[in-house]
Amino acid sequence: MPRLILPLLLLLLAGCASDPASVSVSPNADGHQSTFFIQAVRAPGHRDDLEDRFDLGVRRALEAKGYRYQENAGDLRVIYMLGLDTQTGVIQRPVATQAGVITQTQIADSEQARLALRILDDASGEVLLQAQVARQLHDPSLTQQAFDDAIARLLQEFPAHAGR
């Protein structure tokens, strides 16, 4: 199961970054903040084993935009939850037989990934970026670079630090 979790996140993030309806940036996000910190939300289904890679990807993406990382406090608070659910579904396929085409029905489990991410102005509590995505798990290879690229795409519309 852990081998499947990491590829899931890549697809989840890539899907999130490519679907404009799932990522929203507040018009008040203007880059005036200079520091950030990251907090995982440990809700049911959260994957602790993904935190290090996700944190590093977020850190690299925001540092590339000119923000400075601080461990416990900052102008921006990045909060997120990564999860994985098993869902049972019905798959129907046409099958050719000597008598004609019939529909074959199968019940199958699939893995569904979930990501909820928010960047907040820590002083006001205002949500500056929000992303919520659920995607079916597929199996590409995943490296830290793939994580970094996916998160950079996810945060693409978030403004750079104004002092940059």
XYZ file of N, CA, C and O in Angstrom:
656
model
N 0.804 -1.193 0.000
C 0.000 0.000 0.000
C 0.856 1.270 0.000
O 0.548 2.184 -0.742
N 1.954 1.401 0.814
C 2.747 2.621 0.787
C 3.323 2.936 -0.597
O 3.495 4.097 -0.933
N 3.615 1.904 -1.408
C 4.131 2.162 -2.760
C 3.091 2.891 -3.595
O 3.428 3.616 -4.506
N 1.822 2.681 -3.322
C 0.759 3.315 -4.090
C 0.483 4.735 -3.633
O -0.023 5.551 -4.397
N 0.802 5.073 -2.410
C 0.481 6.382 -1.860
C 1.257 7.496 -2.560
O 0.689 8.520 -2.917
N 2.535 7.329 -2.759
C 3.342 8.396 -3.349
C 2.932 8.729 -4.781
O 2.782 9.897 -5.125
N 2.700 7.738 -5.634
C 2.223 8.080 -6.971
C 0.872 8.793 -6.932
O 0.584 9.648 -7.746
N 0.080 8.455 -5.947
C -1.217 9.097 -5.795
C -1.075 10.596 -5.629
O -1.798 11.375 -6.251
N -0.161 11.026 -4.803
C -0.013 12.450 -4.555
C 0.374 13.202 -5.816
O -0.141 14.286 -6.074
N 1.268 12.641 -6.615
C 1.662 13.302 -7.859
C 0.447 13.551 -8.738
O 0.246 14.649 -9.240
N -0.372 12.530 -8.913
C -1.566 12.705 -9.748
C -2.523 13.688 -9.131
O -3.131 14.498 -9.815
N -2.661 13.629 -7.839
C -3.546 14.544 -7.154
C -3.098 15.977 -7.356
O -3.883 16.845 -7.716
N -1.832 16.226 -7.173
C -1.313 17.581 -7.336
C -1.343 18.024 -8.787
O -1.699 19.163 -9.088
N -0.983 17.142 -9.689
C -1.017 17.504 -11.107
C -2.435 17.814 -11.536
O -2.694 18.782 -12.249
N -3.383 17.013 -11.093
C -4.778 17.267 -11.425
C -5.255 18.562 -10.820
O -5.991 19.327 -11.433
N -4.847 18.832 -9.608
C -5.242 20.061 -8.937
C -4.701 21.266 -9.672
O -5.399 22.246 -9.876
N -3.456 21.203 -10.088
C -2.843 22.339 -10.763
C -3.436 22.573 -12.142
O -3.445 23.685 -12.635
N -3.957 21.524 -12.780
C -4.474 21.692 -14.126
C -5.970 22.000 -14.147
O -6.509 22.323 -15.185
N -6.655 21.915 -13.018
C -8.087 22.143 -12.951
C -8.337 23.487 -12.273
O -8.290 23.574 -11.050
N -8.611 24.553 -13.043
C -8.743 25.863 -12.435
C -9.887 25.947 -11.443
O -9.874 26.769 -10.556
N -10.888 25.088 -11.543
C -12.007 25.131 -10.618
C -11.618 24.646 -9.228
O -12.297 24.932 -8.260
N -10.538 23.905 -9.092
C -10.169 23.344 -7.803
C -9.146 24.180 -7.041
O -8.888 23.906 -5.885
N -8.572 25.170 -7.658
C -7.594 26.036 -7.004
C -8.090 27.467 -7.129
O -8.379 27.934 -8.223
N -8.189 28.156 -5.993
C -8.597 29.558 -6.060
C -7.627 30.412 -5.245
O -7.194 30.033 -4.168
N -7.286 31.553 -5.827
C -6.386 32.512 -5.188
C -7.187 33.775 -4.922
O -7.852 34.303 -5.812
N -7.128 34.256 -3.701
C -7.860 35.467 -3.319
C -7.282 36.689 -4.030
O -6.068 36.802 -4.206
N -8.128 37.627 -4.413
C -7.613 38.880 -4.987
C -6.761 39.661 -3.981
O -5.971 40.521 -4.366
N -6.905 39.348 -2.689
C -6.110 40.020 -1.658
C -4.727 39.411 -1.477
O -3.933 39.915 -0.685
N -4.430 38.348 -2.180
C -3.085 37.758 -2.136
C -2.192 38.650 -2.978
O -2.254 38.639 -4.196
N -1.391 39.460 -2.304
C -0.590 40.460 -3.025
C 0.908 40.331 -2.799
O 1.689 41.134 -3.283
N 1.343 39.324 -2.054
C 2.770 39.090 -1.870
C 3.439 39.979 -0.840
O 4.653 39.984 -0.743
N 2.646 40.714 -0.031
C 3.291 41.608 0.949
C 3.861 40.850 2.147
O 4.709 41.361 2.857
N 3.402 39.633 2.386
C 3.961 38.834 3.468
C 5.354 38.355 3.047
O 5.630 38.252 1.864
N 6.202 38.066 4.047
C 7.553 37.652 3.669
C 7.957 36.276 4.187
O 8.879 35.677 3.653
N 7.284 35.760 5.218
C 7.673 34.476 5.797
C 6.486 33.513 5.802
O 5.333 33.928 5.711
N 6.792 32.224 5.928
C 5.739 31.217 5.990
C 6.158 30.059 6.865
O 7.333 29.845 7.125
N 5.155 29.329 7.343
C 5.389 28.058 8.034
C 4.332 27.075 7.576
O 3.322 27.460 6.989
N 4.584 25.786 7.812
C 3.752 24.726 7.269
C 3.227 23.874 8.411
O 3.980 23.511 9.317
N 1.916 23.552 8.340
C 1.299 22.677 9.333
C 0.441 21.634 8.634
O -0.409 21.983 7.819
N 0.667 20.391 8.983
C -0.204 19.321 8.503
C -1.401 19.233 9.434
O -1.269 19.381 10.644
N -2.571 19.019 8.878
C -3.780 18.810 9.662
C -3.972 17.306 9.771
O -4.062 16.619 8.755
N -4.024 16.823 10.957
C -4.107 15.380 11.157
C -5.559 14.949 11.372
O -5.947 14.563 12.460
N -6.326 15.040 10.314
C -7.722 14.595 10.329
C -7.759 13.114 9.974
O -6.768 12.563 9.493
N -8.895 12.456 10.194
C -8.979 11.032 9.807
C -8.606 10.844 8.335
O -9.046 11.592 7.474
N -7.761 9.859 8.082
C -7.322 9.571 6.723
C -6.044 10.281 6.316
O -5.493 10.016 5.259
N -5.549 11.205 7.147
C -4.307 11.920 6.800
C -3.146 10.942 6.742
O -3.064 10.005 7.528
N -2.226 11.168 5.797
C -1.074 10.283 5.615
C 0.189 10.934 6.165
O 0.817 11.742 5.504
N 0.565 10.555 7.378
C 1.775 11.082 8.003
C 3.019 10.767 7.182
O 3.967 11.546 7.165
N 3.021 9.630 6.484
C 4.199 9.196 5.747
C 4.500 10.083 4.537
O 5.576 9.991 3.955
N 3.580 10.961 4.168
C 3.811 11.853 3.026
C 4.264 13.250 3.430
O 4.623 14.056 2.578
N 4.243 13.540 4.714
C 4.504 14.898 5.167
C 5.860 15.450 4.746
O 5.945 16.584 4.284
N 6.926 14.691 4.916
C 8.260 15.221 4.610
C 8.385 15.646 3.152
O 8.882 16.734 2.861
N 7.928 14.806 2.243
C 8.025 15.158 0.817
C 7.130 16.334 0.463
O 7.519 17.213 -0.293
N 5.924 16.334 1.003
C 5.008 17.424 0.700
C 5.536 18.733 1.273
O 5.562 19.765 0.591
N 5.969 18.716 2.543
C 6.524 19.919 3.169
C 7.694 20.478 2.366
O 7.778 21.683 2.132
N 8.606 19.609 1.952
C 9.768 20.059 1.187
C 9.335 20.670 -0.149
O 9.857 21.702 -0.568
N 8.367 20.055 -0.814
C 7.869 20.599 -2.075
C 7.244 21.973 -1.907
O 7.489 22.890 -2.696
N 6.434 22.147 -0.853
C 5.817 23.451 -0.574
C 6.907 24.467 -0.239
O 6.893 25.604 -0.736
N 7.826 24.051 0.577
C 8.912 24.957 0.979
C 9.697 25.448 -0.249
O 9.952 26.638 -0.399
N 10.061 24.535 -1.120
C 10.821 24.921 -2.321
C 10.006 25.838 -3.229
O 10.540 26.801 -3.786
N 8.721 25.549 -3.388
C 7.872 26.365 -4.271
C 7.733 27.787 -3.732
O 7.835 28.767 -4.496
N 7.506 27.934 -2.425
C 7.344 29.280 -1.865
C 8.678 30.019 -1.763
O 8.726 31.237 -1.972
N 9.751 29.307 -1.481
C 11.064 29.956 -1.460
C 11.445 30.449 -2.853
O 12.056 31.508 -2.997
N 11.065 29.722 -3.891
C 11.332 30.161 -5.263
C 10.564 31.436 -5.592
O 10.960 32.195 -6.476
N 9.487 31.693 -4.861
C 8.706 32.917 -5.047
C 9.183 34.045 -4.125
O 8.574 35.100 -4.078
N 10.254 33.810 -3.379
C 10.852 34.856 -2.557
C 10.432 34.870 -1.097
O 10.854 35.737 -0.340
N 9.614 33.924 -0.663
C 9.212 33.854 0.741
C 10.272 33.092 1.527
O 10.985 32.259 0.987
N 10.394 33.401 2.834
C 11.358 32.732 3.704
C 10.633 31.776 4.644
O 9.643 32.144 5.273
N 11.155 30.560 4.747
C 10.586 29.540 5.630
C 10.991 29.797 7.070
O 12.130 30.157 7.362
N 10.046 29.632 7.989
C 10.298 29.640 9.429
C 9.592 28.417 9.998
O 8.504 28.060 9.538
N 10.182 27.793 10.981
C 9.664 26.518 11.445
C 8.316 26.592 12.152
O 7.448 25.753 11.927
N 8.087 27.578 13.014
C 6.881 27.559 13.839
C 5.939 28.744 13.676
O 4.843 28.720 14.223
N 6.332 29.762 13.005
C 5.467 30.936 12.853
C 5.926 31.720 11.633
O 7.069 31.616 11.209
N 5.017 32.494 11.071
C 5.350 33.309 9.914
C 4.151 34.145 9.508
O 3.078 34.071 10.107
N 4.334 34.932 8.473
C 3.249 35.769 7.965
C 2.180 34.923 7.276
O 0.999 35.270 7.282
N 2.610 33.842 6.640
C 1.699 32.935 5.951
C 1.696 31.594 6.667
O 2.746 31.074 7.035
N 0.505 31.029 6.832
C 0.351 29.688 7.407
C -0.134 28.770 6.286
O -1.181 29.017 5.693
N 0.641 27.735 5.986
C 0.262 26.753 4.979
C -0.263 25.534 5.729
O 0.480 24.914 6.489
N -1.540 25.219 5.538
C -2.111 24.049 6.185
C -2.606 23.084 5.111
O -3.058 23.510 4.051
N -2.485 21.798 5.396
C -2.908 20.814 4.409
C -3.244 19.487 5.059
O -2.834 19.204 6.181
N -3.997 18.666 4.319
C -4.271 17.295 4.689
C -4.176 16.441 3.432
O -4.726 16.808 2.395
N -3.461 15.352 3.530
C -3.367 14.371 2.445
C -4.037 13.097 2.926
O -3.768 12.646 4.029
N -4.890 12.529 2.108
C -5.570 11.320 2.529
C -5.745 10.337 1.389
O -5.558 10.667 0.217
N -6.125 9.137 1.755
C -6.368 8.074 0.795
C -7.546 7.255 1.295
O -7.596 6.863 2.446
N -8.529 7.040 0.415
C -9.698 6.227 0.738
C -9.818 5.109 -0.281
O -9.547 5.311 -1.460
N -10.276 3.963 0.181
C -10.620 2.882 -0.730
C -12.113 2.986 -1.002
O -12.912 3.097 -0.077
N -12.472 2.990 -2.279
C -13.876 3.068 -2.665
C -14.222 1.878 -3.548
O -13.431 1.470 -4.398
N -15.415 1.348 -3.337
C -15.897 0.230 -4.140
C -16.802 0.785 -5.229
O -17.675 1.606 -4.959
N -16.564 0.341 -6.449
C -17.357 0.811 -7.571
C -17.716 -0.322 -8.511
O -17.225 -1.448 -8.376
N -18.581 -0.014 -9.447
C -19.024 -0.982 -10.432
C -18.421 -0.610 -11.780
O -18.486 0.540 -12.201
N -17.813 -1.585 -12.441
C -17.230 -1.392 -13.775
C -18.026 -2.252 -14.745
O -18.209 -3.449 -14.514
N -18.504 -1.634 -15.817
C -19.230 -2.388 -16.844
C -18.465 -2.282 -18.149
O -18.095 -1.199 -18.562
N -18.263 -3.458 -18.799
C -17.517 -3.499 -20.053
C -18.275 -4.343 -21.068
O -18.802 -5.401 -20.723
N -18.272 -3.936 -22.335
C -18.860 -4.795 -23.359
C -17.889 -5.952 -23.664
O -16.680 -5.760 -23.723
N -18.440 -7.134 -23.809
C -17.643 -8.322 -24.114
C -18.288 -9.019 -25.308
O -19.490 -9.301 -25.305
N -17.469 -9.286 -26.337
C -17.971 -9.985 -27.525
C -17.999 -11.483 -27.269
O -17.021 -12.063 -26.788
N -19.134 -12.112 -27.558
C -19.274 -13.568 -27.445
C -19.847 -14.093 -28.757
O -20.209 -13.313 -29.642
N -19.958 -15.391 -28.868
C -20.547 -15.973 -30.083
C -22.004 -15.565 -30.236
O -22.520 -15.452 -31.341
N -22.683 -15.330 -29.136
C -24.096 -14.950 -29.178
C -24.272 -13.446 -29.407
O -25.383 -12.980 -29.584
N -23.206 -12.688 -29.377
C -23.289 -11.233 -29.543
C -22.506 -10.526 -28.458
O -21.668 -11.118 -27.790
N -22.792 -9.275 -28.261
C -22.088 -8.472 -27.253
C -22.925 -8.462 -25.979
O -24.118 -8.169 -26.007
N -22.274 -8.794 -24.880
C -22.931 -8.725 -23.573
C -22.162 -7.739 -22.702
O -21.023 -7.373 -23.005
N -22.788 -7.317 -21.649
C -22.133 -6.404 -20.716
C -21.648 -7.191 -19.515
O -22.435 -7.880 -18.857
N -20.344 -7.093 -19.267
C -19.747 -7.757 -18.112
C -19.706 -6.733 -16.976
O -19.246 -5.601 -17.161
N -20.177 -7.112 -15.810
C -20.195 -6.221 -14.647
C -19.238 -6.766 -13.603
O -19.272 -7.954 -13.279
N -18.376 -5.882 -13.090
C -17.432 -6.252 -12.034
C -17.523 -5.233 -10.915
O -17.764 -4.044 -11.156
N -17.314 -5.709 -9.728
C -17.198 -4.814 -8.577
C -15.718 -4.744 -8.250
O -15.051 -5.780 -8.108
N -15.195 -3.525 -8.165
C -13.751 -3.354 -7.952
C -13.495 -2.236 -6.957
O -14.245 -1.255 -6.884
N -12.430 -2.395 -6.200
C -11.984 -1.341 -5.293
C -10.987 -0.450 -6.008
O -10.189 -0.920 -6.817
N -11.050 0.833 -5.725
C -10.055 1.766 -6.262
C -9.631 2.696 -5.135
O -10.347 2.872 -4.153
N -8.449 3.250 -5.286
C -7.922 4.179 -4.292
C -8.243 5.600 -4.736
O -8.027 5.961 -5.885
N -8.771 6.382 -3.823
C -9.119 7.776 -4.093
C -8.235 8.654 -3.205
O -8.213 8.500 -1.986
N -7.493 9.552 -3.834
C -6.621 10.463 -3.093
C -7.360 11.766 -2.832
O -8.164 12.193 -3.644
N -7.060 12.368 -1.695
C -7.648 13.663 -1.350
C -6.545 14.607 -0.890
O -5.657 14.209 -0.152
N -6.629 15.837 -1.354
C -5.732 16.891 -0.891
C -6.575 18.107 -0.581
O -7.398 18.531 -1.392
N -6.379 18.654 0.599
C -6.962 19.940 0.962
C -5.790 20.820 1.385
O -4.992 20.436 2.238
N -5.663 21.978 0.755
C -4.533 22.879 1.011
C -5.056 24.297 1.125
O -5.893 24.724 0.321
N -4.577 25.015 2.111
C -4.896 26.434 2.264
C -3.638 27.192 2.646
O -2.821 26.698 3.416
N -3.526 28.390 2.093
C -2.503 29.335 2.540
C -3.269 30.497 3.146
O -4.103 31.129 2.478
N -2.982 30.769 4.417
C -3.683 31.808 5.162
C -2.747 32.946 5.519
O -1.558 32.719 5.783
N -3.281 34.158 5.562
C -2.568 35.278 6.173
C -2.672 35.013 7.670
O -3.773 35.003 8.224
N -1.551 34.774 8.340
C -1.609 34.346 9.732
C -2.144 35.439 10.650
O -2.770 35.136 11.654
N -1.941 36.702 10.318
C -2.426 37.792 11.166
C -3.941 37.946 11.081
O -4.624 38.085 12.091
N -4.502 37.906 9.888
C -5.938 38.132 9.717
C -6.751 36.850 9.624
O -7.971 36.874 9.805
N -6.111 35.741 9.311
C -6.820 34.482 9.120
C -7.451 34.352 7.742
O -8.098 33.352 7.440
N -7.266 35.341 6.874
C -7.864 35.307 5.538
C -7.238 34.203 4.689
O -6.026 34.016 4.679
N -8.083 33.479 3.962
C -7.621 32.427 3.057
C -7.136 33.092 1.773
O -7.902 33.749 1.075
N -5.849 32.936 1.466
C -5.261 33.541 0.267
C -5.207 32.565 -0.904
O -5.228 32.984 -2.058
N -5.101 31.275 -0.603
C -5.145 30.243 -1.638
C -5.855 29.046 -1.041
O -5.647 28.712 0.124
N -6.705 28.418 -1.853
C -7.399 27.216 -1.409
C -7.443 26.214 -2.552
O -7.722 26.593 -3.687
N -7.143 24.966 -2.224
C -7.228 23.888 -3.215
C -7.842 22.676 -2.535
O -7.448 22.319 -1.429
N -8.814 22.078 -3.207
C -9.411 20.831 -2.742
C -9.567 19.928 -3.952
O -10.178 20.325 -4.941
N -8.999 18.744 -3.846
C -9.000 17.852 -4.992
C -9.189 16.417 -4.517
O -8.675 16.030 -3.479
N -9.904 15.650 -5.308
C -9.996 14.203 -5.108
C -9.777 13.569 -6.474
O -10.399 13.962 -7.454
N -8.871 12.638 -6.548
C -8.539 11.978 -7.811
C -8.360 10.486 -7.580
O -7.892 10.065 -6.534
N -8.657 9.718 -8.606
C -8.418 8.286 -8.546
C -6.921 8.016 -8.668
O -6.212 8.689 -9.414
N -6.446 7.045 -7.935
C -5.031 6.684 -7.927
C -4.626 6.000 -9.223
O -5.300 5.119 -9.706
N -3.503 6.444 -9.781
C -2.847 5.772 -10.902
C -1.418 5.492 -10.464
O -1.045 5.818 -9.363
N -0.585 4.939 -11.313
C 0.719 4.487 -10.839
C 1.905 5.029 -11.620
O 2.635 4.279 -12.212
N 2.143 6.337 -11.644
C 3.374 6.829 -12.258
C 4.524 6.755 -11.251
O 4.301 6.555 -10.079
N 5.743 6.957 -11.737
C 6.867 6.973 -10.799
C 6.918 8.351 -10.148
O 6.548 9.340 -10.756
N 7.355 8.408 -8.903
C 7.352 9.676 -8.176
C 8.698 9.898 -7.510
O 9.168 9.060 -6.756
N 9.293 11.026 -7.786
C 10.539 11.436 -7.154
C 10.267 12.737 -6.413
O 9.214 13.351 -6.584
N 11.225 13.183 -5.627
C 11.056 14.480 -4.969
C 10.918 15.570 -6.020
O 10.149 16.510 -5.855
N 11.627 15.435 -7.141
C 11.514 16.427 -8.217
C 10.094 16.467 -8.776
O 9.556 17.528 -9.056
N 9.463 15.308 -8.923
C 8.080 15.262 -9.404
C 7.153 15.940 -8.395
O 6.241 16.679 -8.777
N 7.393 15.702 -7.104
C 6.639 16.387 -6.057
C 6.820 17.892 -6.193
O 5.846 18.655 -6.176
N 8.075 18.321 -6.302
C 8.381 19.752 -6.404
C 7.689 20.383 -7.610
O 7.105 21.467 -7.497
N 7.756 19.714 -8.748
C 7.138 20.247 -9.970
C 5.624 20.366 -9.822
O 5.028 21.361 -10.227
N 5.001 19.335 -9.245
C 3.545 19.344 -9.086
C 3.102 20.453 -8.137
O 2.131 21.163 -8.403
N 3.807 20.637 -7.040
C 3.438 21.684 -6.083
C 3.699 23.058 -6.680
O 2.902 23.982 -6.490
N 4.780 23.219 -7.424
C 5.043 24.498 -8.095
C 3.903 24.846 -9.052
O 3.465 25.994 -9.114
N 3.391 23.850 -9.773
C 2.243 24.092 -10.666
C 0.998 24.450 -9.864
O 0.227 25.314 -10.241
N 0.817 23.770 -8.736
C -0.319 24.035 -7.872
C -0.299 25.478 -7.367
O -1.329 26.142 -7.294
N 0.885 25.978 -7.054
C 1.026 27.334 -6.506
C 1.381 28.366 -7.578
O 1.751 29.492 -7.246
N 1.265 27.996 -8.814
C 1.673 28.860 -9.940
C 1.015 30.246 -9.887
O 1.675 31.250 -10.130
N -0.256 30.331 -9.572
C -0.965 31.606 -9.574
C -0.796 32.385 -8.266
O -1.241 33.533 -8.182
N -0.192 31.771 -7.264
C 0.034 32.478 -6.009
C 1.143 33.510 -6.237
O 2.169 33.198 -6.828
N 0.938 34.756 -5.783
C 1.919 35.799 -6.102
C 3.269 35.617 -5.427
O 3.359 35.064 -4.336
N 4.296 36.089 -6.097
C 5.645 36.115 -5.519
C 5.684 37.179 -4.424
O 4.860 38.099 -4.395
N 6.656 37.046 -3.536
C 6.854 38.056 -2.488
C 7.134 39.398 -3.156
O 7.961 39.484 -4.069
N 6.442 40.436 -2.716
C 6.524 41.755 -3.347
C 7.917 42.367 -3.269
O 8.297 43.157 -4.128
N 8.701 41.992 -2.265
C 10.038 42.548 -2.119
C 11.079 41.828 -2.950
O 12.265 42.086 -2.868
N 10.637 40.920 -3.766
C 11.548 40.078 -4.551
C 12.083 40.810 -5.736
O 11.514 41.522 -6.455
